[in-house]
Each structure stands twice: as structure tokens, then as C-alpha cells.
mmCIF file of C-alpha atoms in Angstrom:
data_model
loop_
_atom_site.group_PDB
_atom_site.id
_atom_site.type_symbol
_atom_site.label_atom_id
_atom_site.label_comp_id
_atom_site.label_asym_id
_atom_site.label_seq_id
_atom_site.Cartn_x
_atom_site.Cartn_y
_atom_site.Cartn_z
ATOM 1 C CA ASP A 30 -81.731 3.506 34.873
ATOM 2 C CA ILE A 31 -80.370 5.715 32.136
ATOM 3 C CA GLN A 32 -76.760 6.623 32.796
ATOM 4 C CA MET A 33 -75.328 9.906 31.544
ATOM 5 C CA THR A 34 -71.589 10.175 30.928
ATOM 6 C CA GLN A 35 -69.903 13.495 30.287
ATOM 7 C CA SER A 36 -66.480 14.098 28.827
ATOM 8 C CA PRO A 37 -64.116 15.501 29.653
ATOM 9 C CA SER A 38 -64.497 15.633 33.436
ATOM 10 C CA SER A 39 -62.431 18.810 33.473
ATOM 11 C CA LEU A 40 -61.193 21.198 30.875
ATOM 12 C CA SER A 41 -58.790 24.139 30.827
ATOM 13 C CA ALA A 42 -59.386 26.872 28.290
ATOM 14 C CA SER A 43 -58.748 30.555 27.653
ATOM 15 C CA VAL A 44 -61.076 33.489 27.111
ATOM 16 C CA GLY A 45 -62.056 33.525 23.464
ATOM 17 C CA ASP A 46 -61.627 29.762 22.962
ATOM 18 C CA ARG A 47 -64.286 27.544 21.423
ATOM 19 C CA VAL A 48 -65.196 24.768 23.849
ATOM 20 C CA THR A 49 -67.181 21.577 23.353
ATOM 21 C CA ILE A 50 -68.480 19.289 26.097
ATOM 22 C CA THR A 51 -69.916 15.875 25.278
ATOM 23 C CA CYS A 52 -72.693 13.933 27.001
ATOM 24 C CA ARG A 53 -73.526 10.322 26.174
ATOM 25 C CA ALA A 54 -76.665 8.465 27.270
ATOM 26 C CA SER A 55 -76.646 4.734 27.983
ATOM 27 C CA GLN A 56 -79.732 4.352 25.790
ATOM 28 C CA GLY A 57 -81.620 6.492 23.309
ATOM 29 C CA ILE A 58 -83.362 9.503 24.837
ATOM 30 C CA SER A 59 -84.544 11.239 21.642
ATOM 31 C CA ASN A 60 -83.794 14.921 22.322
ATOM 32 C CA HIS A 61 -84.834 15.009 25.978
ATOM 33 C CA LEU A 62 -81.532 16.455 27.108
ATOM 34 C CA ASN A 63 -80.904 19.609 29.131
ATOM 35 C CA TRP A 64 -77.711 21.486 29.986
ATOM 36 C CA TYR A 65 -77.025 23.488 33.145
ATOM 37 C CA GLN A 66 -74.275 25.810 34.312
ATOM 38 C CA HIS A 67 -73.346 25.640 37.992
ATOM 39 C CA LYS A 68 -71.099 28.008 39.877
ATOM 40 C CA ALA A 69 -69.961 27.243 43.435
ATOM 41 C CA GLY A 70 -72.377 28.598 46.010
ATOM 42 C CA LYS A 71 -74.972 29.502 43.412
ATOM 43 C CA ALA A 72 -78.097 27.868 42.046
ATOM 44 C CA PRO A 73 -77.640 25.871 38.832
ATOM 45 C CA LYS A 74 -78.798 27.723 35.723
ATOM 46 C CA LEU A 75 -80.692 26.179 32.811
ATOM 47 C CA LEU A 76 -78.888 26.868 29.526
ATOM 48 C CA ILE A 77 -80.368 24.501 26.959
ATOM 49 C CA TYR A 78 -83.516 22.354 26.908
ATOM 50 C CA GLY A 79 -84.613 19.762 24.391
ATOM 51 C CA ALA A 80 -80.989 19.264 23.295
ATOM 52 C CA SER A 81 -80.766 22.417 21.190
ATOM 53 C CA ASN A 82 -83.178 25.081 22.466
ATOM 54 C CA LEU A 83 -81.620 28.104 24.138
ATOM 55 C CA GLN A 84 -83.323 29.089 27.380
ATOM 56 C CA SER A 85 -84.563 32.672 27.449
ATOM 57 C CA GLY A 86 -81.862 35.122 28.497
ATOM 58 C CA VAL A 87 -78.943 32.771 27.822
ATOM 59 C CA PRO A 88 -76.248 34.264 25.546
ATOM 60 C CA SER A 89 -76.184 33.000 21.975
ATOM 61 C CA ARG A 90 -72.564 31.832 22.313
ATOM 62 C CA PHE A 91 -74.048 28.745 23.974
ATOM 63 C CA SER A 92 -75.475 26.073 21.694
ATOM 64 C CA GLY A 93 -76.485 22.443 21.960
ATOM 65 C CA SER A 94 -76.867 19.614 19.491
ATOM 66 C CA GLY A 95 -77.380 15.881 19.270
ATOM 67 C CA SER A 96 -80.046 13.234 19.573
ATOM 68 C CA GLU A 97 -80.629 9.744 20.948
ATOM 69 C CA THR A 98 -77.343 8.954 22.725
ATOM 70 C CA ASP A 99 -74.784 11.621 21.775
ATOM 71 C CA PHE A 100 -75.029 15.302 22.643
ATOM 72 C CA THR A 101 -72.748 18.317 22.737
ATOM 73 C CA LEU A 102 -72.711 21.692 24.408
ATOM 74 C CA THR A 103 -70.612 24.280 22.613
ATOM 75 C CA ILE A 104 -69.474 27.680 23.820
ATOM 76 C CA SER A 105 -68.383 29.558 20.724
ATOM 77 C CA SER A 106 -66.158 32.156 22.386
ATOM 78 C CA LEU A 107 -65.461 31.711 26.071
ATOM 79 C CA GLN A 108 -66.061 34.664 28.355
ATOM 80 C CA SER A 109 -64.707 35.033 31.879
ATOM 81 C CA ASP A 110 -68.219 34.511 33.256
ATOM 82 C CA ASP A 111 -68.402 31.043 31.665
ATOM 83 C CA PHE A 112 -65.918 29.328 33.957
ATOM 84 C CA ALA A 113 -68.119 26.943 35.917
ATOM 85 C CA THR A 114 -69.215 23.310 36.055
ATOM 86 C CA TYR A 115 -71.602 22.107 33.359
ATOM 87 C CA TYR A 116 -74.087 19.265 33.734
ATOM 88 C CA CYS A 117 -76.247 17.428 31.258
ATOM 89 C CA GLN A 118 -79.573 15.929 32.360
ATOM 90 C CA GLN A 119 -81.865 13.458 30.663
ATOM 91 C CA SER A 120 -85.618 13.964 31.045
ATOM 92 C CA PHE A 121 -86.685 11.044 28.847
ATOM 93 C CA ASN A 122 -87.709 8.415 31.374
ATOM 94 C CA THR A 123 -89.894 10.622 33.523
ATOM 95 C CA PRO A 124 -90.682 10.767 36.326
ATOM 96 C CA GLY A 125 -87.065 9.832 36.937
ATOM 97 C CA THR A 126 -84.219 11.976 35.734
ATOM 98 C CA THR A 127 -80.450 11.651 35.889
ATOM 99 C CA PHE A 128 -77.549 14.073 35.585
ATOM 100 C CA GLY A 129 -74.120 13.584 34.117
ATOM 101 C CA GLN A 130 -71.198 13.728 36.515
ATOM 102 C CA GLY A 131 -70.288 17.251 35.459
ATOM 103 C CA THR A 132 -67.527 18.964 33.476
ATOM 104 C CA LYS A 133 -65.477 21.574 35.307
ATOM 105 C CA LEU A 134 -64.350 24.342 32.987
ATOM 106 C CA GLU A 135 -61.289 26.148 34.326
ATOM 107 C CA ILE A 136 -59.178 29.056 33.219
ATOM 108 C CA LYS A 137 -55.931 28.076 31.500
ATOM 109 C CA GLN B 3 -90.675 35.402 38.396
ATOM 110 C CA ALA B 4 -91.032 32.725 41.044
ATOM 111 C CA GLN B 5 -88.324 32.292 43.650
ATOM 112 C CA LEU B 6 -87.538 29.256 45.790
ATOM 113 C CA GLN B 7 -85.918 29.174 49.218
ATOM 114 C CA GLU B 8 -84.864 26.123 51.191
ATOM 115 C CA SER B 9 -85.017 26.069 54.979
ATOM 116 C CA GLY B 10 -84.271 23.555 57.701
ATOM 117 C CA PRO B 11 -81.601 22.350 60.124
ATOM 118 C CA GLY B 12 -78.025 22.453 58.918
ATOM 119 C CA LEU B 13 -76.965 19.599 61.168
ATOM 120 C CA VAL B 14 -78.653 16.218 61.637
ATOM 121 C CA LYS B 15 -77.475 13.313 63.762
ATOM 122 C CA PRO B 16 -76.873 9.886 62.192
ATOM 123 C CA SER B 17 -79.956 7.636 62.103
ATOM 124 C CA GLN B 18 -82.265 10.647 62.490
ATOM 125 C CA THR B 19 -84.567 12.255 59.930
ATOM 126 C CA LEU B 20 -83.532 15.133 57.682
ATOM 127 C CA SER B 21 -86.397 17.581 57.100
ATOM 128 C CA LEU B 22 -86.309 20.501 54.684
ATOM 129 C CA THR B 23 -88.929 22.891 53.347
ATOM 130 C CA CYS B 24 -88.937 24.824 50.099
ATOM 131 C CA SER B 25 -90.961 28.034 50.108
ATOM 132 C CA VAL B 26 -92.192 29.342 46.774
ATOM 133 C CA SER B 27 -92.718 33.090 46.313
ATOM 134 C CA GLY B 28 -93.722 35.185 43.313
ATOM 135 C CA GLY B 29 -96.087 32.559 41.975
ATOM 136 C CA SER B 30 -98.508 29.859 43.003
ATOM 137 C CA ILE B 31 -97.254 26.347 43.565
ATOM 138 C CA SER B 32 -100.558 25.163 42.112
ATOM 139 C CA SER B 33 -100.405 27.063 38.825
ATOM 140 C CA GLY B 34 -99.597 25.446 35.517
ATOM 141 C CA ASN B 35 -98.375 21.886 35.285
ATOM 142 C CA ASN B 36 -95.078 22.405 37.046
ATOM 143 C CA HIS B 37 -93.532 19.749 39.211
ATOM 144 C CA TRP B 38 -91.461 20.506 42.257
ATOM 145 C CA ASN B 39 -88.187 18.723 42.854
ATOM 146 C CA TRP B 40 -85.437 18.070 45.341
ATOM 147 C CA VAL B 41 -81.850 17.639 44.120
ATOM 148 C CA ARG B 42 -78.707 17.221 46.193
ATOM 149 C CA GLN B 43 -74.989 17.608 45.682
ATOM 150 C CA PRO B 44 -72.621 15.798 48.040
ATOM 151 C CA VAL B 45 -69.427 17.764 48.626
ATOM 152 C CA GLY B 46 -67.104 17.352 45.680
ATOM 153 C CA LYS B 47 -69.620 15.317 43.691
ATOM 154 C CA GLY B 48 -72.291 15.866 41.068
ATOM 155 C CA LEU B 49 -76.027 16.485 41.158
ATOM 156 C CA GLU B 50 -78.392 13.724 42.271
ATOM 157 C CA TRP B 51 -82.161 13.900 41.775
ATOM 158 C CA ILE B 52 -84.059 12.914 44.931
ATOM 159 C CA GLY B 53 -87.673 13.147 43.841
ATOM 160 C CA ARG B 54 -90.532 15.330 42.704
ATOM 161 C CA ILE B 55 -94.136 16.160 43.445
ATOM 162 C CA TYR B 56 -97.038 17.744 41.579
ATOM 163 C CA ALA B 57 -99.535 20.103 43.207
ATOM 164 C CA SER B 58 -101.984 17.181 43.121
ATOM 165 C CA GLY B 59 -99.737 15.361 45.567
ATOM 166 C CA SER B 60 -98.502 12.789 43.060
ATOM 167 C CA ALA B 61 -94.880 12.025 43.946
ATOM 168 C CA ALA B 62 -92.021 10.031 42.467
ATOM 169 C CA TYR B 63 -88.626 9.194 43.888
ATOM 170 C CA ASN B 64 -85.131 8.163 42.908
ATOM 171 C CA PRO B 65 -85.142 4.352 43.225
ATOM 172 C CA SER B 66 -81.888 4.471 45.181
ATOM 173 C CA LEU B 67 -83.532 6.594 47.893
ATOM 174 C CA ARG B 68 -87.162 5.527 47.622
ATOM 175 C CA SER B 69 -87.269 3.536 50.853
ATOM 176 C CA ARG B 70 -86.145 6.557 52.898
ATOM 177 C CA VAL B 71 -87.702 9.572 51.139
ATOM 178 C CA THR B 72 -91.044 11.310 51.416
ATOM 179 C CA ILE B 73 -91.889 14.520 49.551
ATOM 180 C CA SER B 74 -95.081 16.359 50.454
ATOM 181 C CA ILE B 75 -96.750 19.558 49.351
ATOM 182 C CA ASP B 76 -98.826 22.187 51.151
ATOM 183 C CA THR B 77 -100.545 24.337 48.542
ATOM 184 C CA SER B 78 -102.107 26.584 51.196
ATOM 185 C CA LYS B 79 -98.631 27.596 52.362
ATOM 186 C CA ASN B 80 -97.061 27.507 48.881
ATOM 187 C CA GLN B 81 -94.449 25.071 50.158
ATOM 188 C CA PHE B 82 -93.191 21.577 49.560
ATOM 189 C CA SER B 83 -91.074 19.483 51.866
ATOM 190 C CA LEU B 84 -88.519 16.687 51.984
ATOM 191 C CA LYS B 85 -88.065 14.050 54.643
ATOM 192 C CA LEU B 86 -85.149 11.625 54.494
ATOM 193 C CA THR B 87 -85.015 9.004 57.221
ATOM 194 C CA SER B 88 -82.146 7.035 58.746
ATOM 195 C CA VAL B 89 -79.494 9.436 57.536
ATOM 196 C CA THR B 90 -75.786 8.654 57.461
ATOM 197 C CA ALA B 91 -72.684 10.676 56.631
ATOM 198 C CA ALA B 92 -73.294 9.797 52.974
ATOM 199 C CA ASP B 93 -76.367 12.055 53.071
ATOM 200 C CA THR B 94 -74.228 15.116 53.824
ATOM 201 C CA ALA B 95 -74.817 17.426 50.879
ATOM 202 C CA VAL B 96 -76.108 20.734 49.613
ATOM 203 C CA TYR B 97 -79.837 20.234 49.072
ATOM 204 C CA TYR B 98 -81.612 22.224 46.359
ATOM 205 C CA CYS B 99 -85.264 22.602 45.568
ATOM 206 C CA ALA B 100 -86.129 23.264 41.935
ATOM 207 C CA ARG B 101 -89.152 23.899 39.754
ATOM 208 C CA ALA B 102 -89.585 21.859 36.596
ATOM 209 C CA ASN B 103 -91.352 23.667 33.779
ATOM 210 C CA TRP B 104 -92.501 22.505 30.365
ATOM 211 C CA PHE B 105 -90.957 23.883 27.192
ATOM 212 C CA GLY B 106 -91.286 23.590 23.432
ATOM 213 C CA LYS B 107 -94.142 24.180 21.014
ATOM 214 C CA LEU B 108 -95.947 21.087 22.261
ATOM 215 C CA LEU B 109 -94.659 21.430 25.838
ATOM 216 C CA THR B 110 -92.851 18.131 25.501
ATOM 217 C CA PHE B 111 -89.620 19.034 27.268
ATOM 218 C CA ASP B 112 -89.356 19.453 31.001
ATOM 219 C CA ALA B 113 -86.371 21.119 32.604
ATOM 220 C CA PHE B 114 -85.497 22.683 35.940
ATOM 221 C CA ASP B 115 -85.789 26.402 35.247
ATOM 222 C CA ILE B 116 -85.841 27.855 38.757
ATOM 223 C CA TRP B 117 -83.673 26.675 41.643
ATOM 224 C CA GLY B 118 -83.229 27.664 45.249
ATOM 225 C CA GLN B 119 -79.809 28.768 46.457
ATOM 226 C CA GLY B 120 -79.277 25.468 48.227
ATOM 227 C CA THR B 121 -78.747 24.601 51.860
ATOM 228 C CA LEU B 122 -75.909 22.552 53.315
ATOM 229 C CA VAL B 123 -77.009 19.710 55.554
ATOM 230 C CA SER B 124 -74.318 17.882 57.478
ATOM 231 C CA VAL B 125 -74.886 14.513 59.123
ATOM 232 C CA SER B 126 -72.730 14.195 62.181
ATOM 233 C CA SER B 127 -73.002 13.289 65.840
#
């Protein structure tokens, strides 16, 4: 099994801040890494696929980078709508897939 | 734009079988090369992939749940279903169905682009 580890587990930030969330894979996964935003009571939302590709309709303040084992999700200027939990997901060893444990982004 | 909706009992007794259905609207479950997934989130915890199925009926499961899980598909009803046997309190969770689509110039990346709203299933006597 490929394990995905996110850091930090939680993060406090203010509107306008630049925020970076890290995801590390237990083995190389090329760029088969996706990022999701999840708000309580809502369906998760795909933000980034293939490590760095912005899903259609997602604001450009979101960006992703990385390859093999180390990945980052960056929000360039936090908006009030961005406070949520963020998950990374590896899709390298299909059919199986695994998610990180999540990073909860809270208002400071 | 396709939409997914989970349905099924919100309460299941320990040792019994959890059964959920995901209804797909706004598109055919047989179109493209999508695969159809179940994901769950125990209260206060992260997302856990349960398994997936193609329209052909080919299924795959999380190894940790494989002995208890069956996912099936009914293309005539545009639905797919989850059965989880011998449930315990540890199976209490919000259960989501999700569509996996293929992205990129060579369609090499799959990601879950459409999700249902989720349904809470509690296991309790």
C-alpha cells in the first residue's frame, strides 16, 4: 500500500495569506496526485489533478506542484471561501487509491 | 453535468449488511471510460476509498475491506450499489459515491470529479 502523509494536520491563517500544504508519498508516484477541498456537509471538490493541473472552474489562486514523493498545494491569497479541509490522493497504483489524512485550514 | 445521489438506510444493526445505492442522473453510467467509486468518512476522520466498478462490471476493492465488500452496477437503471457485510460500529461513517474521470492530453490521470452529497450510516443496535 502507498501511504500518503499530509502536513500540517491543521493550519490557522488569515484572509490574504499565502498557504502551503504538503503531501508526501511512501514511494514514488510520478505525478499521479490529486487535491480536493472538503467542507463539512458538502461533497468533496476536485481542485488539482496530475499534481499541477487546475480543474476547470477552480480559481487560479490554487496551484499544485511536485513529483514522485513530495507535493505541495498552494493558495496564493486566502479567501474566506477557502477555509475547509484539504486532502491529497494518489492514483498511481490503480485500481487502488489512497488519501492523505487531511489538513484542516481554519481562520486565525 | 452528471449528478450522483446516494440512498439507503441510515441505521444498520451490528453484524448485518449495509446496502447503499448511487443513482446517476444527467449522463449515462455506461458512457466514456469512467469508473464509479464508493468512499467513506468516519466521523472525525479522513477519507477512505472502499472500491470501484466499471460499467463492464469489473470491480476492485480496498484490501482492508475486500472480504466484506461487494460493488455492483445496473446500467439499465443508471445505478451502482455497495454492500458491506458483518458491520460493526467502526463502519459508522458518511458514505459517498463518486465518479472517476480521466484527464490530461493522453488521459493518463484519473480523479474523482463528481461526488454525491454523502449519506450518514450509523451502526448501532
